[in-house]
Tab-separated table of C-alpha atoms and ligand atoms in Angstrom:
chain	number	residue	atom	x	y	z
A	1	MET	CA	102.710	102.996	73.323
A	2	LEU	CA	106.452	103.337	73.907
A	3	VAL	CA	106.558	106.393	71.625
A	4	ALA	CA	103.691	107.952	73.575
A	5	LEU	CA	105.507	107.276	76.840
A	6	LEU	CA	108.737	108.797	75.527
A	7	LEU	CA	106.823	111.843	74.281
A	8	LEU	CA	105.121	112.214	77.668
A	9	GLN	CA	108.420	111.928	79.484
A	10	GLY	CA	109.972	114.484	77.122
A	11	ALA	CA	107.061	116.852	77.634
A	12	SER	CA	107.243	116.658	81.425
A	13	GLN	CA	110.987	117.329	81.288
A	14	VAL	CA	110.328	120.413	79.176
A	15	VAL	CA	107.750	121.594	81.720
A	16	ALA	CA	110.062	120.943	84.670
A	17	GLY	CA	112.950	122.732	83.020
A	18	GLY	CA	110.990	125.409	81.207
A	19	SER	CA	109.810	128.875	82.130
A	20	ARG	CA	106.411	127.582	83.293
A	21	SER	CA	107.936	125.722	86.205
A	22	ARG	CA	107.141	128.461	88.707
A	23	TRP	CA	104.925	127.463	91.621
A	24	THR	CA	104.113	128.614	95.136
A	25	TYR	CA	101.786	127.500	97.946
A	26	ALA	CA	99.509	130.560	97.811
A	27	GLY	CA	98.640	133.273	95.311
A	28	PRO	CA	98.353	133.183	91.503
A	29	TYR	CA	100.753	130.180	91.259
A	30	GLY	CA	99.319	128.521	94.391
A	31	LYS	CA	98.135	124.984	95.056
A	32	GLU	CA	94.824	125.276	93.220
A	33	HIS	CA	96.680	126.326	90.041
A	34	TRP	CA	99.388	123.641	90.061
A	35	GLU	CA	97.371	121.361	87.822
A	36	ALA	CA	97.358	123.906	84.962
A	37	ASP	CA	101.133	123.776	84.544
A	38	PHE	CA	101.756	120.341	86.056
A	39	PRO	CA	98.986	117.987	84.868
A	40	ASP	CA	100.026	115.161	87.203
A	41	CYS	CA	98.953	117.338	90.170
A	42	GLY	CA	95.367	116.610	89.054
A	43	GLY	CA	95.940	112.831	89.038
A	44	THR	CA	94.015	110.188	90.938
A	45	ALA	CA	96.884	108.886	93.108
A	46	GLN	CA	98.118	112.095	94.704
A	47	SER	CA	99.779	112.781	98.060
A	48	PRO	CA	99.484	113.604	100.858
A	49	ILE	CA	96.403	111.800	102.187
A	50	ASP	CA	94.436	111.719	105.413
A	51	ILE	CA	95.068	108.175	106.667
A	52	GLN	CA	91.882	106.743	108.187
A	53	THR	CA	93.633	104.257	110.428
A	54	GLY	CA	90.481	102.192	110.960
A	55	ALA	CA	90.153	101.688	107.190
A	56	THR	CA	93.739	100.498	106.663
A	57	TRP	CA	94.510	96.927	105.752
A	58	HIS	CA	96.879	95.019	108.034
A	59	ASP	CA	99.560	93.353	105.938
A	60	PRO	CA	101.682	91.145	108.243
A	61	SER	CA	104.162	90.569	105.397
A	62	LEU	CA	105.376	94.185	105.518
A	63	LEU	CA	108.929	94.251	106.842
A	64	PRO	CA	110.192	96.915	109.246
A	65	VAL	CA	111.998	99.704	107.438
A	66	LEU	CA	115.747	99.168	107.739
A	67	PRO	CA	117.928	102.255	107.198
A	68	LEU	CA	121.516	101.290	106.382
A	69	GLY	CA	124.499	103.613	106.531
A	70	TYR	CA	122.416	106.439	107.979
A	71	GLY	CA	124.961	106.748	110.765
A	72	SER	CA	128.218	105.864	109.014
A	73	LEU	CA	129.417	109.228	107.882
A	74	TRP	CA	131.408	108.914	104.686
A	75	ASP	CA	130.985	112.608	104.064
A	76	ASP	CA	132.092	115.064	106.726
A	77	THR	CA	129.398	117.482	105.699
A	78	PHE	CA	125.880	117.686	104.316
A	79	THR	CA	124.635	120.589	102.190
A	80	LEU	CA	121.671	122.540	103.543
A	81	HIS	CA	119.792	124.559	100.935
A	82	ASN	CA	116.835	126.959	100.950
A	83	ASN	CA	115.130	126.446	97.580
A	84	GLY	CA	112.315	128.916	98.284
A	85	HIS	CA	109.827	126.080	98.929
A	86	THR	CA	111.539	124.296	101.835
A	87	VAL	CA	114.864	123.672	103.522
A	88	LYS	CA	116.505	120.677	101.910
A	89	MET	CA	119.516	118.601	102.982
A	90	SER	CA	121.405	116.470	100.452
A	91	LEU	CA	122.091	112.873	101.506
A	92	PRO	CA	125.015	110.680	100.390
A	93	PRO	CA	124.410	107.546	98.231
A	94	THR	CA	125.962	105.464	101.031
A	95	MET	CA	122.638	105.819	102.852
A	96	THR	CA	120.238	103.095	101.721
A	97	LEU	CA	116.906	101.697	102.802
A	98	GLN	CA	115.957	98.025	102.977
A	99	GLY	CA	112.668	96.356	103.831
A	100	LEU	CA	110.966	97.822	100.754
A	101	PRO	CA	110.262	95.845	97.544
A	102	TRP	CA	113.561	97.184	96.144
A	103	VAL	CA	116.789	98.537	97.608
A	104	CYS	CA	116.556	102.311	97.743
A	105	THR	CA	119.247	104.964	97.887
A	106	ALA	CA	118.771	108.209	99.803
A	107	VAL	CA	118.859	111.519	97.930
A	108	GLN	CA	117.657	114.318	100.181
A	109	LEU	CA	115.435	115.209	103.092
A	110	HIS	CA	113.290	118.292	103.626
A	111	LEU	CA	110.557	119.626	105.900
A	112	HIS	CA	107.001	120.949	105.689
A	113	TRP	CA	105.480	123.183	108.358
A	114	GLY	CA	102.701	125.656	109.159
A	115	ARG	CA	102.817	128.924	111.053
A	116	GLN	CA	102.880	129.956	114.695
A	117	GLY	CA	99.580	129.765	116.524
A	118	GLN	CA	97.996	127.339	114.066
A	119	ALA	CA	97.611	123.621	114.620
A	120	GLY	CA	98.439	122.229	111.170
A	121	GLY	CA	101.647	122.091	109.163
A	122	SER	CA	102.160	118.428	108.333
A	123	GLU	CA	101.056	117.061	104.968
A	124	HIS	CA	99.843	113.613	106.011
A	125	ARG	CA	97.133	113.332	108.631
A	126	LEU	CA	96.150	110.465	110.882
A	127	ASP	CA	92.384	110.209	111.387
A	128	GLY	CA	91.960	113.829	110.347
A	129	GLU	CA	94.603	115.135	112.711
A	130	ALA	CA	97.554	117.086	111.321
A	131	ALA	CA	100.861	117.497	113.188
A	132	PRO	CA	102.719	120.846	113.324
A	133	ALA	CA	105.408	119.655	110.866
A	134	GLU	CA	106.571	116.718	108.755
A	135	LEU	CA	109.951	115.399	107.635
A	136	HIS	CA	110.353	113.662	104.260
A	137	VAL	CA	113.363	111.475	103.529
A	138	VAL	CA	113.475	110.889	99.765
A	139	HIS	CA	114.984	107.736	98.204
A	140	TYR	CA	114.964	106.272	94.698
A	141	ASN	CA	114.823	102.660	93.575
A	142	SER	CA	118.525	102.117	92.876
A	143	GLU	CA	118.013	98.436	92.139
A	144	THR	CA	116.249	99.328	88.884
A	145	TYR	CA	117.222	102.905	88.014
A	146	ALA	CA	120.440	104.862	87.546
A	147	ASN	CA	119.502	108.051	89.386
A	148	LEU	CA	116.696	110.158	90.807
A	149	SER	CA	115.901	112.007	87.559
A	150	GLN	CA	115.366	108.725	85.763
A	151	ALA	CA	113.506	107.021	88.629
A	152	GLN	CA	111.047	109.814	89.431
A	153	HIS	CA	109.112	109.221	86.196
A	154	GLN	CA	108.602	105.493	86.910
A	155	ALA	CA	105.721	104.014	88.909
A	156	ASP	CA	108.204	102.074	91.068
A	157	GLY	CA	110.790	104.868	91.103
A	158	LEU	CA	110.729	106.560	94.512
A	159	ALA	CA	110.292	105.722	98.185
A	160	VAL	CA	109.712	108.483	100.725
A	161	LEU	CA	109.605	108.184	104.522
A	162	GLY	CA	107.087	110.530	106.174
A	163	ILE	CA	107.680	111.462	109.814
A	164	LEU	CA	105.082	113.512	111.678
A	165	ILE	CA	106.634	116.024	114.072
A	166	GLU	CA	104.915	117.304	117.207
A	167	ALA	CA	106.044	119.956	119.681
A	168	GLY	CA	106.728	119.464	123.392
A	169	ASP	CA	108.976	120.820	126.132
A	170	THR	CA	112.252	119.030	125.447
A	171	PRO	CA	114.599	120.101	122.649
A	172	ASN	CA	115.460	117.319	120.195
A	173	PRO	CA	119.260	117.275	119.690
A	174	ALA	CA	119.031	115.351	116.381
A	175	TYR	CA	116.783	118.009	114.817
A	176	ASP	CA	119.027	120.704	116.241
A	177	ASN	CA	121.732	119.463	113.831
A	178	ILE	CA	119.594	121.067	111.091
A	179	LEU	CA	117.655	123.788	112.897
A	180	ARG	CA	120.646	125.607	114.371
A	181	HIS	CA	121.911	126.282	110.837
A	182	LEU	CA	118.693	127.766	109.429
A	183	ASP	CA	120.034	131.277	110.122
A	184	SER	CA	122.671	130.678	107.445
A	185	VAL	CA	120.130	129.831	104.705
A	186	GLN	CA	117.486	132.423	105.502
A	187	HIS	CA	116.930	133.432	101.894
A	188	ALA	CA	115.961	131.432	98.821
A	189	GLY	CA	118.969	130.231	96.855
A	190	GLN	CA	121.323	130.121	99.841
A	191	SER	CA	123.290	126.978	100.742
A	192	ILE	CA	125.681	126.015	103.513
A	193	SER	CA	127.783	122.982	104.453
A	194	ILE	CA	126.928	121.606	107.883
A	195	PRO	CA	128.655	118.889	109.924
A	196	ALA	CA	127.340	115.409	109.069
A	197	PHE	CA	125.303	113.585	111.722
A	198	ASP	CA	123.374	110.334	112.200
A	199	VAL	CA	120.245	110.880	110.114
A	200	GLY	CA	118.681	107.771	111.690
A	201	GLU	CA	118.132	109.786	114.859
A	202	LEU	CA	115.589	111.950	113.022
A	203	LEU	CA	113.335	108.883	112.655
A	204	PRO	CA	110.893	107.610	115.294
A	205	GLN	CA	111.941	104.631	117.425
A	206	ARG	CA	109.294	102.183	116.231
A	207	LEU	CA	110.334	101.641	112.598
A	208	GLY	CA	108.078	98.584	112.419
A	209	HIS	CA	104.815	100.550	112.834
A	210	PHE	CA	103.884	102.360	109.627
A	211	TYR	CA	101.283	102.929	106.913
A	212	ARG	CA	102.150	102.273	103.274
A	213	TYR	CA	100.458	103.413	100.080
A	214	ASN	CA	101.159	104.395	96.473
A	215	GLY	CA	101.152	108.150	95.941
A	216	SER	CA	103.016	111.106	94.522
A	217	LEU	CA	105.456	113.921	95.149
A	218	THR	CA	103.570	116.496	97.239
A	219	THR	CA	105.010	119.385	95.192
A	220	PRO	CA	104.980	120.031	91.438
A	221	PRO	CA	105.432	118.154	89.196
A	222	CYS	CA	103.450	115.817	91.571
A	223	LEU	CA	104.768	112.713	89.776
A	224	GLN	CA	102.863	109.592	90.841
A	225	SER	CA	105.963	107.538	91.474
A	226	VAL	CA	106.221	107.369	95.269
A	227	LEU	CA	105.816	104.374	97.535
A	228	TRP	CA	105.022	106.127	100.818
A	229	THR	CA	105.928	104.930	104.311
A	230	VAL	CA	104.283	107.117	106.955
A	231	PHE	CA	105.292	106.181	110.484
A	232	HIS	CA	102.577	105.734	113.116
A	233	GLN	CA	104.810	107.112	115.875
A	234	ARG	CA	105.563	110.825	115.872
A	235	VAL	CA	108.860	112.442	116.816
A	236	ARG	CA	108.935	115.363	119.206
A	237	ILE	CA	110.880	118.617	119.047
A	238	SER	CA	110.520	121.542	121.446
A	239	SER	CA	108.077	124.405	120.870
A	240	ALA	CA	111.105	126.706	120.546
A	241	GLN	CA	112.544	124.480	117.810
A	242	LEU	CA	109.206	124.493	115.998
A	243	GLN	CA	109.165	128.299	116.152
A	244	GLN	CA	112.698	128.376	114.757
A	245	LEU	CA	111.452	126.347	111.770
A	246	GLN	CA	108.366	128.521	111.342
A	247	GLN	CA	110.043	131.915	111.713
A	248	THR	CA	113.572	131.875	110.280
A	249	LEU	CA	113.277	131.356	106.539
A	250	PHE	CA	112.144	133.416	103.557
A	251	SER	CA	110.787	132.106	100.269
A	252	THR	CA	112.312	135.135	98.552
A	253	GLU	CA	115.929	135.877	97.665
A	254	LEU	CA	118.270	138.103	99.636
A	255	GLY	CA	117.581	141.757	98.808
A	256	SER	CA	114.084	141.087	97.478
A	257	PRO	CA	111.955	144.266	97.656
A	258	HIS	CA	109.061	142.174	99.006
A	259	PRO	CA	110.499	139.573	101.415
A	260	GLN	CA	108.056	136.711	101.986
A	261	PRO	CA	108.353	134.437	105.045
A	262	LEU	CA	108.613	130.748	104.164
A	263	LEU	CA	105.711	129.140	106.014
A	264	ASP	CA	102.560	127.081	105.393
A	265	ASN	CA	104.500	125.019	102.851
A	266	PHE	CA	102.182	122.037	103.041
A	267	ARG	CA	99.613	120.584	100.676
A	268	GLU	CA	96.124	119.535	101.854
A	269	PRO	CA	95.141	115.842	101.855
A	270	GLN	CA	94.194	114.544	98.408
A	271	ALA	CA	91.403	112.117	97.484
A	272	LEU	CA	92.270	108.489	98.222
A	273	ASN	CA	90.133	107.294	95.284
A	274	ASP	CA	90.443	103.521	94.919
A	275	ARG	CA	93.800	103.209	96.657
A	276	LEU	CA	94.514	100.851	99.500
A	277	VAL	CA	96.465	101.943	102.583
A	278	LEU	CA	98.340	99.095	104.213
A	279	ALA	CA	99.350	98.998	107.880
A	280	SER	CA	102.365	97.011	109.076
A	281	PHE	CA	100.647	96.377	112.416
A	282	PRO	CA	97.090	95.463	113.438
A	283	VAL	CA	94.976	98.589	113.754
A	284	GLY	CA	91.419	98.035	115.031
A	285	PRO	CA	88.287	99.251	113.212
A	286	THR	CA	88.245	102.356	115.391
A	287	GLY	CA	91.916	103.094	115.112
A	288	TYR	CA	92.801	101.246	118.326
A	289	SER	CA	95.760	98.881	118.357
A	290	THR	CA	95.382	95.222	119.314
A	291	GLY	CA	96.686	95.915	122.811
A	292	GLU	CA	94.164	98.685	123.305
A	293	ILE	CA	91.333	96.467	122.012
A	294	ILE	CA	92.317	93.621	124.360
A	295	ALA	CA	92.324	96.112	127.257
A	296	ILE	CA	88.878	97.444	126.252
A	297	VAL	CA	87.369	93.946	125.826
A	298	PHE	CA	88.883	92.852	129.145
A	299	GLY	CA	87.557	95.987	130.843
A	300	VAL	CA	84.071	95.416	129.458
A	301	LEU	CA	84.152	91.737	130.495
A	302	VAL	CA	85.249	92.619	134.035
A	303	GLY	CA	82.522	95.283	134.095
A	304	CYS	CA	79.870	92.778	132.951
A	305	LEU	CA	81.096	90.250	135.500
A	306	GLY	CA	80.761	92.908	138.221
A	307	VAL	CA	77.234	93.842	137.168
A	308	GLY	CA	76.354	90.126	136.899
A	309	LEU	CA	77.657	89.386	140.391
A	310	ALA	CA	75.856	92.407	141.837
A	311	ALA	CA	72.599	91.313	140.160
A	312	HIS	CA	73.103	87.775	141.469
A	313	PHE	CA	73.561	88.943	145.072
A	314	VAL	CA	70.663	91.391	144.899
A	315	ALA	CA	68.412	88.632	143.506
A	316	LYS	CA	69.611	86.229	146.172
A	317	ARG	CA	68.880	88.769	148.875
A	318	ILE	CA	65.403	89.427	147.512
A	319	ARG	CA	64.738	85.671	147.358
A	320	THR	CA	65.944	85.177	150.953
A	321	LYS	CA	63.822	88.102	152.138
A	322	ARG	CA	60.723	86.771	150.319
A	323	ARG	CA	61.303	83.303	151.766
A	324	ARG	CA	61.559	84.808	155.252
A	325	GLU	CA	58.351	86.796	154.744
A	326	HIS	CA	56.687	83.702	153.371
A	327	ASP	CA	57.858	81.721	156.407
A	328	VAL	CA	56.519	84.401	158.735
A	329	VAL	CA	53.151	84.385	156.986
A	330	PHE	CA	53.104	80.615	157.034
A	331	LYS	CA	54.022	80.492	160.704
A	332	SER	CA	51.489	83.131	161.690
A	333	SER	CA	48.780	81.457	159.633
A	334	SER	CA	49.658	78.067	161.138
A	335	LYS	CA	49.576	79.775	164.547
A	336	ARG	CA	46.185	81.099	163.699
A	337	VAL	CA	45.175	77.614	162.720
A	338	THR	CA	46.490	76.340	166.025
A	339	VAL	CA	44.731	79.096	167.936
A	340	GLY	CA	41.549	78.553	165.899
B	401	NAG	C1	120.474	109.611	84.985
B	401	NAG	O1	120.602	108.362	84.308
B	401	NAG	C2	120.269	108.426	82.938
B	401	NAG	C3	120.282	106.990	82.396
B	401	NAG	O2	121.465	106.326	82.715
B	401	NAG	C4	121.282	109.356	82.238
B	401	NAG	O3	120.955	109.435	80.856
B	401	NAG	C5	121.206	110.737	82.869
B	401	NAG	O4	122.171	111.577	82.316
B	401	NAG	C6	121.393	110.647	84.380
B	401	NAG	N1	121.078	111.942	84.942
B	401	NAG	C7	121.793	112.487	85.914
B	401	NAG	C8	121.300	113.791	86.420
B	401	NAG	O5	122.792	111.971	86.367
B	402	NAG	C1	101.574	99.914	94.676
B	402	NAG	O1	101.442	99.665	93.297
B	402	NAG	C2	102.062	98.471	92.859
B	402	NAG	C3	101.966	98.420	91.352
B	402	NAG	O2	100.655	98.648	90.936
B	402	NAG	C4	101.403	97.283	93.525
B	402	NAG	O3	102.011	96.073	93.135
B	402	NAG	C5	101.542	97.437	95.029
B	402	NAG	O4	100.867	96.400	95.699
B	402	NAG	C6	100.984	98.779	95.483
B	402	NAG	N1	101.311	98.964	96.888
B	402	NAG	C7	100.413	99.350	97.791
B	402	NAG	C8	100.921	99.545	99.171
B	402	NAG	O5	99.242	99.558	97.532
């Protein structure tokens, strides 16, 4: 068993480091071919997923995610790198995450996005709906493992935060800390040092409202070692910022004879299979929150009360009218009797 595991681990390292490690989002090395070179991509616990919020399981024991040291800047700079698949920013080991089953240490963050004029771009979806982009903050279980390379092969090795990003009118200054430097890493292989900033500001405000499930890396080698936290609340950047993300980068190196724009770097939702998706907050069967359900029930009750009262008064009126008619008939007939 142990030997088999070691062999497997060795084999996957060879694949990751070997010549067959090439992959892209489209074309002959595209998503549908990942499984051939990276067998885990065909696994049964893959990411991303489409989270059916009404089918999630409320687990009140889930603690709010607690980022520590996200804002205390030990390093003056972060490194921004275009690796041909995404733009990635290295994170210092002084950034940790609590509230998960194990203490986690941050490693890097990166983004996924679509293209201008199309709705999708995020990897995770909520009730079938994709956002225009998604931020992933990658951590490893530093309580149990020495580093990312060791942890990523273990079932309890990694923890990734997923943040859905939507576009609005107002520029988001936190995201500008990254986006304004994209010009300097336009081509694959390029890196630049950028001033450090509070990474916590890239997260949504409500850190206590999230979905959690066991999944994988969303890119080859698709290792099934990620405990996912996908926040319910989205963050908002401006439409201009979204365009900057969609239109600045190339997946090819500087001087390439066939420059390729870096866009649509997202994977479609994978089968949930027999996995459970937990929610840290009560989500109703239709995806409504408790507050919304209370409002709906209250509204319906008030409505019923209104209809009931109306019916009561109409019935009362009819009864009064009938009684009056009856009285008239009675009186006239008694009159007739009198006259007769
Ligand atoms: C990660 O940790 C393992 C086990 O301690 C060690 O053998 C390996 O060299 C480390 N790798 C890196 C990249 O630091
Ligand atoms: C993830 O998998 C571990 C190990 O199988 C399990 O203990 C844990 O409950 C799972 N977490 C979720 C959110 O399903």
